[in-house]
Amino acid sequence: MKTIIEPFKIKSVEPIRFSTKEERIKILENAGYNPFLVKADDVLIDLLTDSGTSAMSAKQWAGIMDGDESYAGSRSFYRFEEMVKKITGDKFIIPTHQGRAAEKILFFIVGSEGKFIPNNTHFDTTRANIEFTGTEAVDLLVEVGKHPEQRADFKGNMDVEALEKFIKEKGPENIPLVMITVTNNSGGGQPVSMQNIKDVKQVCQKYKLPLFLDACRFAENAYFIKKREKGYSDKSILSICQEMFSYADGATMSAKKDALVNIGGFLSLNDDELAMKCRNLLIVTEGFPTYGGLAGRDLEAVAQGLEEVMDEHYLQYRIRSTEYLGEKMMDAGIPIIEPPGGHAIYIDAKRFLPNIPPQHFPGQSIVCEIYIDGGVRGVEIGSVMFGKYNKLTGELIPPPMELVRLAIPRRVYTQSHIDYVAEVIIETYKKRNELKGYEIIYEAPMLRHFTARFKPMK
Ligand SMILES: *Cc1c(COP(=O)(O)O)cnc(C)c1O
């Protein structure tokens, strides 16, 4: 087989500012050893997130010029609405400024104290918006998804048995809806199978519960179904997406992922009454229903992006480039979540640095070192981000995994950029015995990972 090439030519370029290792040591020290506090201009390859970091196409930029900025009934809204309806098959499409705004509206209406919303794994903004209403957000991931070293085709699946048990235990009247996140972002970008969506739907039907998709990476999920699930290899990506959404009663979407834009989102719904309530709230918090917190030009770019993201050459390149980075790292013996997911590679920091305990933040140590070694920015997803403290003893209660996520922006980096990233991380891995742990010298009361400051241990 020949090399899978980037399925685009580059029309506009953005220079990378180079820095030396000595400069980066200083920069990181000034940033309190927290890459979130490093200026983006001081980063060579930025793998902090794949959210809102996509490169738009010439056609999307043309759409930006062509956008209709009418307050009500904008032509761009109707193009956007038609495109989203084509994919989801839903009756009501409500634009929002990003994914969490769609979540906020939906959960504000369906959530309240004493209720529960199950998911394969809730993304952090989803969990936060659910918990804000007093509802409990519950993760019901299949067992294999919890083991980084175990390989399976669909490690993002929901545990269907656990779901039914949970519904019986809590009572269907206390569960306003069930969610599935495709692909499972917090669980390593692992896909969910069509069979699993169907099985979950069946349980939902039995108890008359609506099923919603957190659809941020719906196209990447569809590509995995096409490649890995029996009966789908000859189907088009569009038809696989349509089938996925056909089992759902609605969806929340961050267009900053699989709509290939820098801002945007939507809520897609079938129920007349729920849609009316959502629209009424939208008018209070986002805007009129035909723009909902976005400009007409944004809606135009989303519509075009949704079309481009389902192109099979694009998805082949997309999924392969993530896998390519994962393979290079595995070949060098670096422990990662296997198999590589759709949008990111997750380094298993516990196995990378077995001598640094969670209390000294092994993930943070890796994140700092790869920045110093090569100007590569990743993010710690472990005790810094999710660690809690025992209120009596003050001891850290670490989360189950210590990870470093390297998220790949869409259409931004070429194969040589990715080769460079692999070289940097392999270099760091070779001297892993010299890496030091960190301690926190400042932390905010909530979401501390964004602003915490650290000090390397002696
Ligand atoms: C990004 C993301 C969201 C939230 O979307 P924003 O546009 O960042 O508000 C929700 N769910 C998942 C799975 C995501 O990846």
Coordinates of N, CA, C and O in Angstrom, one line a residue, residues 207-333:
Y207 N -37.7 1.0 28.7 CA -38.1 1.9 29.9 C -38.6 3.3 29.5 O -38.7 4.2 30.3
K208 N -38.9 3.4 28.1 CA -39.4 4.7 27.6 C -38.5 5.9 27.9 O -39.0 6.9 28.4
L209 N -37.2 5.7 27.8 CA -36.2 6.8 28.0 C -35.7 7.3 26.7 O -35.3 6.5 25.8
P210 N -35.5 8.6 26.6 CA -34.9 9.1 25.4 C -33.4 8.9 25.4 O -32.8 8.9 26.4
L211 N -32.8 8.6 24.2 CA -31.4 8.4 24.0 C -30.8 9.6 23.3 O -31.3 10.0 22.2
F212 N -29.8 10.2 23.9 CA -29.1 11.4 23.2 C -27.6 11.0 22.9 O -27.0 10.3 23.7
L213 N -27.1 11.5 21.8 CA -25.7 11.3 21.5 C -25.0 12.6 21.8 O -25.5 13.7 21.5
D214 N -23.8 12.5 22.5 CA -22.9 13.6 22.6 C -22.0 13.3 21.3 O -21.2 12.5 21.3
A215 N -22.4 14.1 20.3 CA -22.0 13.7 18.9 C -20.7 14.4 18.4 O -20.4 14.4 17.2
C216 N -19.9 15.0 19.3 CA -18.8 15.8 18.9 C -17.9 15.2 17.8 O -17.4 15.8 16.9
R217 N -17.6 13.9 17.9 CA -16.8 13.2 16.9 C -17.5 12.1 16.2 O -17.0 11.0 16.0
F218 N -18.7 12.4 15.7 CA -19.6 11.4 15.1 C -19.0 10.9 13.8 O -19.1 9.7 13.5
A219 N -18.3 11.7 13.1 CA -17.7 11.2 11.8 C -16.5 10.3 12.0 O -16.4 9.2 11.4
E220 N -15.7 10.6 13.0 CA -14.6 9.7 13.4 C -15.1 8.4 13.9 O -14.6 7.3 13.5
N221 N -16.2 8.4 14.7 CA -16.8 7.2 15.1 C -17.3 6.4 14.0 O -17.2 5.2 13.9
A222 N -18.0 7.1 13.0 CA -18.5 6.3 11.9 C -17.4 5.6 11.1 O -17.6 4.5 10.6
Y223 N -16.3 6.3 11.0 CA -15.2 5.7 10.2 C -14.7 4.4 10.9 O -14.4 3.4 10.3
F224 N -14.6 4.5 12.2 CA -14.2 3.2 13.0 C -15.2 2.1 12.7 O -14.9 1.0 12.6
I225 N -16.5 2.5 12.7 CA -17.5 1.5 12.5 C -17.3 0.9 11.1 O -17.4 -0.4 10.9
K226 N -17.1 1.7 10.1 CA -16.9 1.2 8.7 C -15.7 0.3 8.7 O -15.7 -0.8 8.0
K227 N -14.6 0.6 9.4 CA -13.4 -0.2 9.3 C -13.5 -1.5 10.2 O -12.9 -2.5 9.9
R228 N -14.2 -1.4 11.3 CA -14.1 -2.5 12.3 C -15.3 -3.3 12.5 O -15.2 -4.4 13.1
E229 N -16.5 -2.8 12.1 CA -17.7 -3.6 12.4 C -18.3 -4.3 11.2 O -18.3 -3.7 10.1
K230 N -18.7 -5.5 11.4 CA -19.1 -6.4 10.3 C -20.4 -5.8 9.7 O -21.3 -5.3 10.4
G231 N -20.4 -5.8 8.4 CA -21.6 -5.3 7.6 C -21.5 -3.8 7.2 O -22.4 -3.3 6.6
Y232 N -20.4 -3.1 7.6 CA -20.4 -1.7 7.3 C -19.3 -1.3 6.3 O -19.3 -0.1 5.9
S233 N -18.5 -2.2 5.9 CA -17.3 -1.8 5.0 C -17.8 -1.2 3.7 O -17.0 -0.4 3.2
D234 N -18.9 -1.6 3.2 CA -19.4 -1.0 1.9 C -20.3 0.1 2.0 O -20.7 0.7 1.0
K235 N -20.6 0.5 3.2 CA -21.6 1.6 3.4 C -20.9 3.0 3.4 O -19.7 3.1 3.8
S236 N -21.6 4.0 2.9 CA -21.0 5.3 2.9 C -20.9 5.9 4.3 O -21.7 5.5 5.2
I237 N -20.0 6.8 4.6 CA -19.9 7.4 5.9 C -21.2 8.1 6.3 O -21.7 8.0 7.4
L238 N -21.8 8.8 5.3 CA -23.1 9.5 5.5 C -24.1 8.5 6.0 O -24.8 8.8 7.0
S239 N -24.2 7.4 5.3 CA -25.3 6.5 5.7 C -25.0 5.8 7.1 O -25.9 5.6 7.9
I240 N -23.7 5.7 7.4 CA -23.4 5.1 8.8 C -23.8 6.2 9.8 O -24.4 5.9 10.9
C241 N -23.4 7.5 9.5 CA -23.8 8.5 10.5 C -25.3 8.6 10.6 O -25.8 8.7 11.8
Q242 N -26.0 8.5 9.5 CA -27.5 8.6 9.6 C -28.1 7.4 10.4 O -29.0 7.6 11.2
E243 N -27.4 6.3 10.3 CA -27.9 5.1 11.1 C -27.7 5.4 12.6 O -28.5 5.1 13.4
M244 N -26.5 5.9 12.9 CA -26.1 6.2 14.3 C -27.2 7.1 14.9 O -27.7 6.9 16.0
F245 N -27.5 8.2 14.2 CA -28.4 9.2 14.7 C -29.8 8.7 14.7 O -30.7 9.2 15.5
S246 N -30.1 7.7 13.9 CA -31.5 7.2 13.8 C -32.0 6.5 15.1 O -33.1 6.5 15.4
Y247 N -31.0 6.0 15.9 CA -31.4 5.4 17.1 C -31.5 6.4 18.3 O -31.9 6.1 19.4
A248 N -31.1 7.7 18.0 CA -31.1 8.7 19.0 C -32.3 9.6 18.9 O -32.8 9.8 17.8
D249 N -32.8 10.1 20.0 CA -33.9 11.1 20.0 C -33.4 12.5 20.0 O -34.2 13.5 19.9
G250 N -32.1 12.7 20.0 CA -31.5 14.0 20.0 C -30.0 13.9 20.1 O -29.4 12.9 20.4
A251 N -29.3 15.1 20.0 CA -27.9 15.1 20.1 C -27.4 16.5 20.6 O -28.0 17.5 20.3
T252 N -26.3 16.5 21.3 CA -25.6 17.8 21.5 C -24.3 17.7 20.7 O -23.7 16.6 20.5
M253 N -23.8 18.8 20.2 CA -22.7 18.8 19.4 C -21.8 20.0 19.6 O -22.3 21.1 19.7
S254 N -20.5 19.8 19.7 CA -19.5 20.9 19.6 C -19.0 20.9 18.2 O -18.2 20.0 17.8
A255 N -19.3 21.9 17.5 CA -18.8 22.0 16.1 C -17.3 22.3 16.0 O -16.7 22.2 15.0
K256 N -16.7 22.5 17.2 CA -15.3 22.8 17.3 C -14.5 21.5 17.0 O -13.3 21.5 17.0
K257 N -15.2 20.3 17.0 CA -14.5 19.1 16.7 C -14.8 18.7 15.3 O -14.2 19.2 14.3
D258 N -15.8 17.8 15.1 CA -16.1 17.3 13.7 C -16.9 18.2 12.8 O -17.4 17.7 11.8
A259 N -17.0 19.4 13.1 CA -17.6 20.3 12.0 C -16.4 21.2 11.5 O -16.7 22.1 10.6
L260 N -15.2 20.9 11.9 CA -14.0 21.6 11.3 C -14.0 23.1 11.4 O -13.6 23.7 10.5
V261 N -14.6 23.6 12.5 CA -14.6 25.1 12.6 C -14.0 25.5 14.0 O -13.7 24.6 14.8
N262 N -13.8 26.7 14.2 CA -13.1 27.2 15.4 C -14.1 27.6 16.5 O -13.7 27.8 17.6
I263 N -15.4 27.7 16.2 CA -16.4 28.0 17.2 C -17.7 27.5 16.7 O -18.0 27.6 15.5
G264 N -18.6 27.0 17.6 CA -19.9 26.7 17.2 C -20.4 25.4 17.8 O -19.6 24.6 18.4
G265 N -21.7 25.1 17.7 CA -22.3 23.9 18.3 C -23.7 23.9 18.0 O -24.3 24.8 17.3
F266 N -24.4 22.8 18.3 CA -25.9 22.8 18.2 C -26.5 21.7 19.0 O -25.8 20.8 19.6
L267 N -27.8 21.8 19.1 CA -28.7 20.9 19.8 C -29.6 20.4 18.8 O -30.2 21.2 18.0
S268 N -29.8 19.1 18.6 CA -30.6 18.5 17.6 C -31.7 17.7 18.3 O -31.4 16.9 19.2
L269 N -33.0 17.9 18.0 CA -34.1 17.3 18.8 C -35.2 16.9 18.0 O -35.5 17.4 16.9
N270 N -36.0 15.9 18.5 CA -37.2 15.4 17.8 C -38.5 15.8 18.5 O -39.5 15.8 17.9
D271 N -38.4 15.9 19.8 CA -39.6 16.1 20.6 C -40.1 17.6 20.5 O -39.3 18.5 20.9
D272 N -41.3 17.8 20.1 CA -41.9 19.1 19.9 C -41.8 20.0 21.2 O -41.4 21.1 21.2
E273 N -42.3 19.4 22.3 CA -42.4 20.1 23.5 C -41.0 20.5 24.1 O -40.7 21.7 24.5
L274 N -40.1 19.5 24.1 CA -38.7 19.8 24.5 C -38.1 20.8 23.7 O -37.4 21.7 24.2
A275 N -38.3 20.7 22.4 CA -37.6 21.7 21.4 C -38.1 23.1 21.7 O -37.4 24.1 21.7
M276 N -39.4 23.2 22.0 CA -40.0 24.5 22.3 C -39.4 25.1 23.6 O -39.0 26.3 23.6
K277 N -39.2 24.3 24.6 CA -38.6 24.8 25.8 C -37.2 25.2 25.6 O -36.7 26.2 26.1
C278 N -36.5 24.4 24.8 CA -35.0 24.7 24.5 C -34.9 26.0 23.8 O -34.0 26.8 24.1
R279 N -35.8 26.2 22.8 CA -35.7 27.4 22.0 C -36.0 28.6 22.9 O -35.4 29.7 22.7
N280 N -37.0 28.5 23.8 CA -37.3 29.6 24.7 C -36.1 30.0 25.6 O -35.8 31.2 25.8
L281 N -35.4 29.0 26.1 CA -34.2 29.2 26.9 C -33.1 29.8 26.0 O -32.3 30.7 26.5
L282 N -33.0 29.3 24.8 CA -32.0 29.7 23.9 C -32.1 31.3 23.7 O -31.1 32.0 23.6
I283 N -33.3 31.7 23.5 CA -33.5 33.2 23.3 C -33.0 34.0 24.5 O -32.5 35.1 24.3
V284 N -33.2 33.4 25.7 CA -32.7 34.2 26.9 C -31.2 34.1 27.0 O -30.5 35.2 27.3
T285 N -30.5 33.0 26.7 CA -29.1 32.9 27.0 C -28.2 32.9 25.8 O -27.0 33.3 25.9
E286 N -28.7 32.6 24.6 CA -27.8 32.5 23.4 C -28.2 33.5 22.3 O -27.4 34.3 21.9
G287 N -29.4 33.5 21.9 CA -29.9 34.4 20.8 C -31.1 33.9 20.1 O -31.6 32.8 20.5
F288 N -31.5 34.6 19.1 CA -32.7 34.2 18.3 C -32.4 32.8 17.7 O -31.3 32.5 17.3
P289 N -33.5 32.0 17.6 CA -33.3 30.6 17.1 C -32.6 30.4 15.7 O -32.2 29.3 15.4
T290 N -32.6 31.4 14.9 CA -31.9 31.2 13.6 C -30.4 31.7 13.6 O -29.8 31.7 12.6
Y291 N -29.9 32.1 14.8 CA -28.4 32.2 14.9 C -27.8 31.7 16.2 O -26.7 31.3 16.2
G292 N -28.6 31.8 17.3 CA -28.2 31.1 18.5 C -26.8 31.3 19.0 O -26.1 30.3 19.2
G293 N -26.3 32.5 19.1 CA -25.0 32.7 19.7 C -23.9 32.7 18.6 O -22.7 32.7 19.0
L294 N -24.2 32.5 17.4 CA -23.2 32.5 16.3 C -23.6 33.6 15.3 O -24.7 34.1 15.2
A295 N -22.6 33.9 14.5 CA -22.8 34.8 13.3 C -23.3 34.0 12.1 O -23.0 32.7 12.1
G296 N -23.9 34.6 11.2 CA -24.4 33.8 10.0 C -23.2 33.2 9.3 O -23.3 32.0 8.9
R297 N -22.1 33.8 9.3 CA -20.9 33.3 8.6 C -20.4 32.0 9.3 O -19.9 31.1 8.7
D298 N -20.5 32.0 10.7 CA -20.1 30.7 11.4 C -21.0 29.6 11.0 O -20.5 28.4 10.8
L299 N -22.3 29.8 10.8 CA -23.2 28.8 10.4 C -22.9 28.2 9.1 O -23.0 27.0 8.8
E300 N -22.5 29.1 8.2 CA -22.1 28.7 6.8 C -20.9 27.8 6.9 O -20.8 26.8 6.2
A301 N -19.9 28.2 7.7 CA -18.7 27.4 7.8 C -18.9 26.0 8.5 O -18.3 25.0 8.1
V302 N -19.9 26.0 9.4 CA -20.3 24.7 10.0 C -20.9 23.8 9.0 O -20.5 22.6 8.9
A303 N -21.8 24.3 8.2 CA -22.5 23.5 7.2 C -21.5 22.9 6.2 O -21.5 21.7 5.9
Q304 N -20.5 23.7 5.8 CA -19.5 23.3 4.8 C -18.6 22.2 5.5 O -18.3 21.2 4.9
G305 N -18.2 22.5 6.8 CA -17.4 21.6 7.5 C -18.0 20.2 7.7 O -17.3 19.2 7.6
L306 N -19.3 20.2 8.0 CA -20.0 18.9 8.2 C -19.9 18.1 6.9 O -19.9 16.8 7.0
E307 N -20.0 18.7 5.8 CA -19.9 18.0 4.6 C -18.5 17.4 4.4 O -18.3 16.3 4.0
E308 N -17.5 18.3 4.6 CA -16.1 17.9 4.4 C -15.7 16.8 5.4 O -14.8 15.9 5.0
V309 N -16.2 16.8 6.6 CA -15.7 15.8 7.6 C -16.1 14.4 7.2 O -15.5 13.4 7.7
M310 N -17.2 14.3 6.4 CA -17.6 12.9 6.1 C -16.9 12.3 4.8 O -17.2 11.3 4.4
D311 N -16.0 13.1 4.3 CA -15.2 12.6 3.1 C -14.3 11.5 3.6 O -13.5 11.7 4.6
E312 N -14.3 10.4 2.9 CA -13.6 9.2 3.4 C -12.1 9.4 3.3 O -11.4 8.9 4.1
H313 N -11.6 10.1 2.3 CA -10.2 10.4 2.2 C -9.7 11.2 3.4 O -8.6 11.0 4.0
Y314 N -10.5 12.2 3.8 CA -10.2 13.0 5.0 C -10.1 12.1 6.2 O -9.2 12.1 7.0
L315 N -11.2 11.2 6.4 CA -11.2 10.4 7.6 C -10.1 9.4 7.7 O -9.6 9.1 8.7
Q316 N -9.8 8.8 6.5 CA -8.7 7.9 6.4 C -7.4 8.5 6.9 O -6.7 8.0 7.7
Y317 N -7.1 9.7 6.4 CA -5.9 10.5 6.8 C -6.0 10.8 8.2 O -5.0 10.7 9.0
R318 N -7.2 11.3 8.7 CA -7.3 11.7 10.1 C -7.0 10.6 11.1 O -6.2 10.7 12.0
I319 N -7.7 9.5 10.9 CA -7.5 8.3 11.8 C -6.2 7.7 11.7 O -5.5 7.4 12.7
R320 N -5.7 7.7 10.4 CA -4.3 7.1 10.2 C -3.2 8.0 10.9 O -2.3 7.5 11.4
S321 N -3.4 9.3 10.8 CA -2.3 10.1 11.3 C -2.2 10.0 12.9 O -1.1 10.1 13.4
T322 N -3.4 9.8 13.5 CA -3.3 9.6 15.0 C -2.7 8.2 15.3 O -1.8 8.1 16.1
E323 N -3.1 7.2 14.5 CA -2.6 5.8 14.7 C -1.1 5.8 14.4 O -0.3 5.1 15.1
Y324 N -0.6 6.6 13.4 CA 0.8 6.7 13.0 C 1.6 7.1 14.1 O 2.7 6.5 14.5
L325 N 1.2 8.2 14.8 CA 1.9 8.7 16.0 C 1.9 7.6 17.1 O 3.0 7.3 17.7
G326 N 0.8 7.0 17.3 CA 0.7 5.9 18.3 C 1.7 4.7 18.0 O 2.4 4.3 18.9
E327 N 1.7 4.3 16.7 CA 2.6 3.2 16.4 C 4.1 3.6 16.6 O 4.8 2.7 17.1
K328 N 4.4 4.8 16.2 CA 5.9 5.2 16.4 C 6.2 5.1 17.9 O 7.3 4.7 18.3
M329 N 5.3 5.5 18.7 CA 5.6 5.5 20.2 C 5.6 4.1 20.7 O 6.5 3.7 21.5
M330 N 4.6 3.3 20.3 CA 4.6 1.9 20.7 C 5.9 1.1 20.3 O 6.5 0.4 21.1
D331 N 6.3 1.4 19.0 CA 7.6 0.8 18.5 C 8.8 1.1 19.4 O 9.7 0.3 19.5
A332 N 8.7 2.3 20.0 CA 9.8 2.7 20.9 C 9.6 2.2 22.3 O 10.4 2.5 23.2
G333 N 8.5 1.5 22.6 CA 8.3 0.9 23.9 C 7.5 1.8 24.8 O 7.4 1.6 26.0

